[in-house]
Every structure is written in structure tokens, then in C-alpha cells.
Amino acid sequence: MVSVPNVDRAAVAPPPGPFRSRMKKRLGPDIDGYGFLLPATIVMVSLVVYPFCLAVWFSVSDAFVGEPASYVGLENFIYILTEDDIFIETIWNTLLFAFWSVLFKVVLGLSCALLLQRILKLRRFFRGSVLLPFVAPTALSTLGWWLILDPTYSHINWILANVWPFSYFGWGPYNFLGNPTLAMASVIFVNIWRGIPFFIITILAGLMAIPDHLYDAAEIDGASTWRKFYSITLPLLRPVLAIIILFSTIFTLGEFNIIYVLTRGGPMNSTHLFSTYSFTYGILNHEIALGAAVALFLFPILVVIVVFLLRMVRRDTSHEL
Amino acid sequence: MSSDTTTLTGSTGREVGVNKVPIWRRRKAAANYIALLPYVFFALFPFYIMGITSIKTDEEINNLGQSPFWATGIATEHYVYLANNTSFFNHWFVNTLIVTVAVTIISVSIGTLAAYALARLRFRGVEVFGVAVFITYLIPQTLLFIPLIDVINTIDEVVPIRDTYWSLILTYPTFLIPFVTWLLMGYFKTIPVEVEECAYLDGCSRLGALIRVVLPMAIPGIMCAILFSITLSWNELLYSLVFIQNETAKTISVGVITELIRGDIYYWGSLMAACFIGALPIIMIYGFFMDYFTSGLTAGAIK
Amino acid sequence: MAEIQLRDLWKYYDDVAAVRGINLDIEHNEFIALVGPSGCGKTTTLRMIAGLEDITAGDISVGDRIVNEVAPKDRDIAMVFQNYALYPHMSVFQNMSFGLKLRKTAKEEIERRVNLAAEILNIEELLERRPKQLSGGQRQRVAMGRAIVRDPQVFLFDEPLSNLDAKLRVQMRTEIKKIHQRVKTTVVYVTHDQVEAMTLADRIVVMNEGVIEQVGSPEEMYDAPETLFVAAFIGSPSMNFIPCRVEANNGGLSVRLSDDLTFPVPGDRNDRYGSCVGKEMLFGIRPEHITDKRPHTDPTHHDFTSDVIVLEPMGIDTMVFINIGETEITTRSRPRAVSQVGETMDFTIDMAHMHLIDPETEKVL
Ligand SMILES: Nc1ncnc2c1ncn2[C@@H]1O[C@H](COP(=O)(O)OP(=O)(O)OP(=O)(O)O)[C@@H](O)[C@H]1O
Ligand SMILES: [Mg+2]
């Protein structure tokens, strides 16, 4: 190093000593970043990571409320897969539930977003209304649906019986939540009701991001409305759609509130999802081990979706840079 | 949000710029409104039913021949019943409020710090932390509620939190912190680094720059994070259902579905009144701050 | 006293060396301009002086102390950024007083200083506005005001004028010069614009690929570049470079630029270029030193004729492009003396301003 006259090396303020600079070299210039992350890390490790590991442990043990657990290997998984018919049904229920819910949410959400984008007056009113199901407490609004679907008080049955032209056919009354097929349809229906806003908002944002001049150019080229939708809107919306479909799939697969309030998995276990069935095992029957095993079946699906999502989100951000 | 408004005014300007709107254009616009009505009707339907049912007398509710869509008068008996004969206002409402406020403060503070570090600071492993936040954001509560009972029981041996709202104050941040972090990361990234650096040169420490410069510039994001924390805490069901059995320690959602539904005879009037009142604070907040909600949801999902 | 010294300064971003061993002494109250092509490390150097970037090796001292480990807030340095970086949530007054407030300056003193700076910058009426309500030029002024009120030891500018339109840029340039004469401090000014560097700076530092090519006064940089890079970088339009051969003839030297074009080297440079006889070299000459033919008596002036290829009228002068050998070069003539494209034209070259560059070492001899 060149010796520097004029500079009094002793006068150097040395508080962040050599240790700090060595750490900086190794860990990057902003090592205080770890401090900022510390509270979040503590919470997430102790209340997410640790419980998750505990769930894995429970699933390979014979844990039962109030008794010491011991290791039993894959017995729980083997049990629910081979001897528990309800669980097999639950798998199908969950897939069915997620598939129809997400499908309808995409279609209805997209169509509603396209309409909302086109209106100019009363925008806030229309947007506010269609987004309301998303913010209202799910358990409480689902109770509203519960009344609407109640065999005796059902508003739908009342319409079928008393309002022309429906009364003409003599349909109903239906016991919506008492019949396995209708019950499944009902919970899917309410889940769609509750999930559409999420699609509307994100799709609207995606639509806003499509530059106007593309449509102007298409219009000059004489494209029809349908053609513009098909050739501009849909392709440019595809990344957004893919991401929200994956998000929504995760949330739909984990749905608990609607099922719990409307059917508690019934009738005859026909509407159980992983969440409610795990609740039944773990909380109602105190079979913690089986409850954990059931819930863990969500995990592989989750991993696949998260991998897809991460890839997309990454690509998206690299796009921005 | 800003891009939202610019596009808005942009297209408005274009449409309004035409002096005489051609008739076919007007018809098309009207068709849009008409096509939207079913969606609006669908979205608001249960809230309407809740509201209208809660102001009917029991007699009227049970009169099955009469149209259930309209009330002949306004009866307050169900609200009075809720106030006098249940813990709705005295306990559940208060508990929900306490939990919501506490959880929001905790989650937004912790999430803000984490988001700032992840969005701004350069240190080894920052990407790994970012991905970890994203993953924890997506882990459903279904996977965690059984072992969390165990965790709470363990903590309960030291500090009594079981069967109190403290167990909720402790556990709600697990789904809120990742959300807030994810949301605010996007906001912080939009703030020019130079402004913050200027603050350093002006004499701020790291925390000083965050509080005096970065946070004021991120107010829309912070607002959104606060609103979402409030909403999600207020609406939570599974954890409070599992962690709390004591009637006076319950939150609104749990209290309503476990205490107000008894036997085979449903007290629809009081049940709907409870649902309506329980949802009202959130709906009102939402009415005031709708724009923050929408921008946040977008940021959370897309950024 | 706020002299700045950079000693063997290195900066690595992971594996990329952005700054590679810089040595520089900046004197008290000196105005230094840092120029160089994009990505050469100007901003990085500036940010290291400010403390916004850690240094990989070497020392930086400001005043009498080494500041390597000193946090930016304790360095007493102000910086003006390209995008101004005003605090959007504060009024102009608050923007300017923020630094003083953090340093717990008395209220009256803050007012006094802000008002003084506002007066210098002519922004007194804007003090209550928010940055959003200001034009680009006004923001620029506020950004400088914010730096001035703090009366820092060192002022750093990172391309402060590049977001302004051409006219405003010229105006602000003059303004900055005036301000520096009034508010004496040490200034390090990064710019892309050579004219800015030439007009503002006491000394110019030319950087290239993380090293300093040359340091000197604007005149030195222009008249006596030391390397091919500096010769090419400083001046617009830039210097012409023509491959040449140095020849010895009856006691003097001459350069052969093409088969039929040879010019004698000025006699006082015979010693300097003596060792190059017979070698392939680069001949450098600025456009303004090849003009339309003018009457002359100076022994260093020589005439020649060439075909005009392209004309670029610039108003006061016209750039005439011609070929010498294989090389297209730029010359500078008075508009009325210029021939048409395709015609021949007579030129005068002033060999007193020639440069000879060794193509291997890229040094100017
Ligand atoms: N944060 C960073 N991470 C990695 N590399 C960087 C970073 N900042 C700068 N560099 C690299 O360091 C080199 C010097 O960058 P610097 O910004 O100092 O150039 P500059 O001279 O200011 O250029 P310009 O005139 O374009 O502003 C470049 O190669 C650049 O890519
Ligand atoms: Mg730069």
C-alpha cells in the first residue's frame, strides 16, 4: 500500500473494527439486513417451520391426545390409503371441488373483469359490489348462504315454488345440503361466490397493463371485438391468468370455512376436503396422527404448484429489470 | 394503483373526447351495465338476505308462505337479543377487536422490517429468505392447526395463553407476516434508491431513513398491509375454532357458529343479525378504503 | 479543509472489477470533473467517496481522516443525483432543511441558511411547494439547494444535468459555475458531457475501464492528451487518427500518411520522435487543425488537396469529410470556402498540433 503523507492514520475512527469488515466481505455490505429479518424469522421458524416438522412427526407416530407418541413409520398413511374409504373419497372430493371451483372462477372472473373495464360511470359502485364477498368474513357470509340453502327456509326453493315460470315446472323443494351431489354443488357454488373477486381484481390489473395502442392498432386493422380479445387480450393476459390460477388452486385446496359452516363434510362424508377431514380426525376424534397424515397429503400438491409459481414469478421480475 | 388511474383517465379522455356519442356505442355501453347486473346481484345477495332477515320478527321469518325477500316492518328484537342474551358484544366483538388490532400492529411492523431488508439490502442469502417468505405465505392453515395446538400447550406451561385470545395474537401473524412482507417488498422496490441514499447523506441511520423517508413514501402500501391484516384477522375461523373453547374468549366468527346455532331449531333472526353486525365493520372499512384493497390484492398476487 | 485523497482504490462487484486501483488527490475547494465512457466506474467512485458503497481495497480520506469505515451520515458530504432524489413527501423547505434538522441545528439558523440558499438559487417562491409541483429545472435547483444549505465539506454530483433539455442544461451549467464561485467547496462532478467538464472543472479526470487515464486541466487534456484513449475521448468531433510511417529525410522527420501525402514534423519534435523512424505509428490531428486553404507563413502549415466526400454544415463551421489513404477523416472549414461533394478542395494542415501515438502502447509520444 502506498504510504500516505498528510493523513494521520491514528485519527481514523475505528468503531466498526476489522471483524465487521471481514463479515461484510463474506456476507455482503448490508449485514444489518439480518437484524431486520430476525423478528420475522423467529416467528416463522417457531410457528410455521417447527409446527410443520411436528406435523410430519405426528404423521409417522401414533400420537393421540393426552398420550405419549411413538414412532410407527408409514402406518398412518397406509391406513388411510388402504382402509379408510372416506379418505379416498376425500381425495376425489378435493380434486372435484378445486377443479370446478377454479374453472368457474376463471370464466366468471374474466368475464366480469372485461365488463368492469368497459364501464365508465359508477365504476366504484360496481367494483365495490362485486368485490365484497372477498372482504366479508367468510364464516359469516357463508351462514347467509346456509339460510338461503336451508331445506325449509330456502329462498331458492321459494322461488321455484312461487315465481313464474319456475313454478310452472313444479321443481323442488330441494334439500340442497342433505343430498350428496347437491351438497357438493352447493359448497362449490359458495366457494365460487367467494373466490371470484380475487380473479376480478387481478385480471383487471392485468388488463390495465395491456397498452392501449395495441387495441388502437388492431382497430385500424379492422379487428372485431372478439378478434381483439382472442389475439391481444388473452395472450397478454396469460401470465397473469396462470399465476392467479395457481394461487387460487392452493387456496381452494385448503378451503375449510365454507365446508365447515355449510356441511361439516356431510351428508355421509360426501363433501369432506383434506382440511375438514383432518379436523374431524385431529380435533373431533383426537387422532392427531391420522389428522396430520391427512393434512400432509396437501403437501406434495403444494410443492408442485409452488415450484411452478416461483418459476413464473422469477421470470416476471427478470422481465421488469 | 397509479398506472390504474392513468389508464383510466386515458380511456375516459378518449371516450369523452367524442362530442356526439354514436347511438350504437351508447347501446353497447348500456349492454355492459346490464350484463354486470347479475354479477352484482350474485355478489350482494347473501348480504341482502342477512340484512333483511335480521330485521324481521320470528313470526314473519317462520311464515313460509310469505315472500322471504321483503320485510313488512323493522324489528330490532334480534339485535336486542344479541346484546342482552349472548356474549356477542360484550366478549366476542371485543375479543375480535383486540386480536385484530394487536395482530395488525405486530404483523405490519415485523413484515415491514422484513420487506425492507428483502427489497433493499444486499447480504448473502437474501434470495433464500425471499423464497422462504413466499413459501410460508402459501402454506395453508390446514397443515398447521394440529401441531400448533401442541405448540400452544407447550407455551401455556410457561405463560397461560391457552383458551385466551393471546393464542390467536400469537398465531395469526404466521399467515399475516408473509403476506405483508410480500406485499411491501413490491412497494419498496418502486421507491428510488437514491432518495434513501440522500437520507443517509443527510444524516439518517438505516432505521432513521426507513422511518423518516422510506415509510412515508410507501404509505399506500402500508395502508394496504394494515387493511389486509385487519380483514384477515377479523375473518379468521380455523385457528380460533381450534384454540378456544371458553365461551367468553371466542371471536365473532367462532362465537356465532358455535354458540348461536343450537339444536335443530335455528334462530335465524339473531343468527343473521350477528352475521350482519359481525361483517359490518369490515364492510365499512372496505367502503372507505376500497382502492387500497384492490391495489394490494393485485400487488400481492402479481408482484 | 476538505481535500480528498484516493489511494489504490479498488471496487469489486462480485467478480466484476468496477474500479481498479485509482489514485487521486483532490485539493481543497477544487472542482474536479470525472468523465469517461459508460460503465467506466465514475458513479462507483463517487459512491465510494460518499460511503454508499463499500470499498474493496485502498483508502479514501476526506479532510484529515480516513473514512473507509465511516458511515455516510458522518462523512459530511452532500450529493446531487441524476434524478434529483427529492423527498416527495416533504415541501421544498423541508427537503432543504432535513439534513440540518437531523443535525439539531437551531431553528433560526435553519431558516437563515435555507433562505440564503433559496436566494442564491432563485427558488424563494417555491419553498412551500412539493417536488411534484416543480419543473425539472426547479427540482434540479432544489436538489442543489438541499446540498448547499448543509455547507458540507464535499459536494458530489452524478450527472446532475443529464435529465434536462439542452437549453436548460446550458443555463444550469453557467449557474453551477456561479454557485461554485460563491459557495466555495470541494466538488466532484461526474458527467458524460465533455463541454460541461471543460467549462466547469479546474481539473478533469478521464477514467476508462476502472482506471484513471489522465488528470489535468481542461487545456492540458485538450492540447496534450497522454494516451490514445484520452486523445479520442476529449474533443467533439473527436480527433482524427491516421496510420502513418515516420521517415527521416535530410536532417528532419516527416510522417507519411498515404502514398502521395507526406508532411514534415515540426523541427522542435525531432528528438521526441527520433526513435520512431521507420515504424508504423498513429498520426493524430483534430478537425479544426485541417481547414480550408488559407494564406500562411507559419512553417508548420502545409497545403494539400483532396476530394470532398460528405459535408455536415454546423452553422458557424462546416465539417468536411475526406479520405486520407484508407481513413475517413473530419476537417473543419468556413462554410463559404467549401466545395461541393465530389469536387476537390484545398486544405491547410497545422502540424504544430499533431500527435504521434504508438499503436502498441497506445501512449502519445
Ligand atoms: N450494483 C452493482 N452490481 C454489479 N455491478 C455493478 C453495480 N454497479 C455498477 N456495476 C458495474 O460496475 C461498472 C462501473 O459502473 P458505474 O456505474 O460506476 O459506471 P459509470 O461510469 O457511472 O457509467 P455511466 O456513465 O453509464 O453512469 C459497470 O461495469 C457496472 O456494470
Ligand atoms: Mg453512472
PDB file of N, CA and C and ligand atoms in Angstrom, chain B residues 122, chain C residues 13 16 18 37-44 159 192, ligand 1:
ATOM      1  N   ARG B 122     -28.446  -5.590   0.625  1.00  0.00           N
ATOM      2  CA  ARG B 122     -27.660  -6.617  -0.066  1.00  0.00           C
ATOM      3  C   ARG B 122     -26.857  -7.406   0.952  1.00  0.00           C
TER       4      ARG B 122
ATOM      5  N   TYR C  13     -17.592  -5.758  -7.724  1.00  0.00           N
ATOM      6  CA  TYR C  13     -18.951  -6.253  -7.530  1.00  0.00           C
ATOM      7  C   TYR C  13     -18.891  -7.733  -7.847  1.00  0.00           C
ATOM      8  N   VAL C  16     -16.833  -8.647 -10.855  1.00  0.00           N
ATOM      9  CA  VAL C  16     -16.600  -7.543 -11.781  1.00  0.00           C
ATOM     10  C   VAL C  16     -15.784  -6.470 -11.077  1.00  0.00           C
ATOM     11  N   ALA C  18     -15.056  -2.951 -10.912  1.00  0.00           N
ATOM     12  CA  ALA C  18     -15.612  -1.701 -11.431  1.00  0.00           C
ATOM     13  C   ALA C  18     -14.584  -0.586 -11.342  1.00  0.00           C
ATOM     14  N   PRO C  37     -16.283   6.877 -20.574  1.00  0.00           N
ATOM     15  CA  PRO C  37     -17.411   6.210 -21.235  1.00  0.00           C
ATOM     16  C   PRO C  37     -18.308   5.504 -20.232  1.00  0.00           C
ATOM     17  N   SER C  38     -19.481   5.121 -20.681  1.00  0.00           N
ATOM     18  CA  SER C  38     -20.447   4.470 -19.797  1.00  0.00           C
ATOM     19  C   SER C  38     -19.859   3.185 -19.215  1.00  0.00           C
ATOM     20  N   GLY C  39     -20.053   3.012 -17.917  1.00  0.00           N
ATOM     21  CA  GLY C  39     -19.588   1.784 -17.277  1.00  0.00           C
ATOM     22  C   GLY C  39     -18.130   1.804 -16.874  1.00  0.00           C
ATOM     23  N   CYS C  40     -17.480   2.979 -16.917  1.00  0.00           N
ATOM     24  CA  CYS C  40     -16.048   3.006 -16.611  1.00  0.00           C
ATOM     25  C   CYS C  40     -15.793   3.136 -15.124  1.00  0.00           C
ATOM     26  N   GLY C  41     -16.839   3.310 -14.322  1.00  0.00           N
ATOM     27  CA  GLY C  41     -16.641   3.343 -12.882  1.00  0.00           C
ATOM     28  C   GLY C  41     -16.750   4.713 -12.242  1.00  0.00           C
ATOM     29  N   LYS C  42     -17.291   5.681 -12.961  1.00  0.00           N
ATOM     30  CA  LYS C  42     -17.403   7.028 -12.397  1.00  0.00           C
ATOM     31  C   LYS C  42     -18.347   7.041 -11.205  1.00  0.00           C
ATOM     32  N   THR C  43     -19.550   6.512 -11.446  1.00  0.00           N
ATOM     33  CA  THR C  43     -20.541   6.508 -10.380  1.00  0.00           C
ATOM     34  C   THR C  43     -20.040   5.715  -9.187  1.00  0.00           C
ATOM     35  N   THR C  44     -19.423   4.599  -9.469  1.00  0.00           N
ATOM     36  CA  THR C  44     -18.910   3.765  -8.392  1.00  0.00           C
ATOM     37  C   THR C  44     -17.909   4.544  -7.543  1.00  0.00           C
ATOM     38  N   GLU C 159     -23.945  13.266 -12.748  1.00  0.00           N
ATOM     39  CA  GLU C 159     -24.661  13.664 -13.967  1.00  0.00           C
ATOM     40  C   GLU C 159     -25.912  14.468 -13.642  1.00  0.00           C
ATOM     41  N   HIS C 192     -21.237  13.033 -18.476  1.00  0.00           N
ATOM     42  CA  HIS C 192     -20.993  12.437 -19.780  1.00  0.00           C
ATOM     43  C   HIS C 192     -20.574  13.497 -20.779  1.00  0.00           C
TER      44      HIS C 192
HETATM   45  N1  LIG D   1     -24.603  -2.726  -8.023  1.00  0.00           N
HETATM   46  C1  LIG D   1     -23.800  -3.260  -8.970  1.00  0.00           C
HETATM   47  N2  LIG D   1     -23.656  -4.595  -9.075  1.00  0.00           N
HETATM   48  C2  LIG D   1     -22.854  -5.137 -10.005  1.00  0.00           C
HETATM   49  N3  LIG D   1     -22.167  -4.437 -10.884  1.00  0.00           N
HETATM   50  C3  LIG D   1     -22.258  -3.099 -10.846  1.00  0.00           C
HETATM   51  C4  LIG D   1     -23.090  -2.442  -9.893  1.00  0.00           C
HETATM   52  N4  LIG D   1     -22.988  -1.114 -10.092  1.00  0.00           N
HETATM   53  C5  LIG D   1     -22.149  -0.950 -11.131  1.00  0.00           C
HETATM   54  N5  LIG D   1     -21.696  -2.126 -11.586  1.00  0.00           N
HETATM   55  C6  LIG D   1     -20.743  -2.337 -12.673  1.00  0.00           C
HETATM   56  O1  LIG D   1     -19.602  -1.589 -12.393  1.00  0.00           O
HETATM   57  C7  LIG D   1     -19.123  -0.956 -13.565  1.00  0.00           C
HETATM   58  C8  LIG D   1     -18.994   0.531 -13.357  1.00  0.00           C
HETATM   59  O2  LIG D   1     -20.291   1.076 -13.146  1.00  0.00           O
HETATM   60  P1  LIG D   1     -20.562   2.620 -12.904  1.00  0.00           P
HETATM   61  O3  LIG D   1     -21.990   2.757 -12.578  1.00  0.00           O
HETATM   62  O4  LIG D   1     -19.591   3.134 -11.911  1.00  0.00           O
HETATM   63  O5  LIG D   1     -20.270   3.237 -14.333  1.00  0.00           O
HETATM   64  P2  LIG D   1     -20.412   4.751 -14.784  1.00  0.00           P
HETATM   65  O6  LIG D   1     -19.058   5.168 -15.207  1.00  0.00           O
HETATM   66  O7  LIG D   1     -21.080   5.558 -13.760  1.00  0.00           O
HETATM   67  O8  LIG D   1     -21.320   4.585 -16.062  1.00  0.00           O
HETATM   68  P3  LIG D   1     -22.460   5.567 -16.594  1.00  0.00           P
HETATM   69  O9  LIG D   1     -21.745   6.647 -17.308  1.00  0.00           O
HETATM   70  O10 LIG D   1     -23.217   4.682 -17.530  1.00  0.00           O
HETATM   71  O11 LIG D   1     -23.246   6.018 -15.440  1.00  0.00           O
HETATM   72  C9  LIG D   1     -20.058  -1.340 -14.673  1.00  0.00           C
HETATM   73  O12 LIG D   1     -19.471  -2.385 -15.393  1.00  0.00           O
HETATM   74  C10 LIG D   1     -21.279  -1.820 -13.968  1.00  0.00           C
HETATM   75  O13 LIG D   1     -21.890  -2.843 -14.710  1.00  0.00           O
END
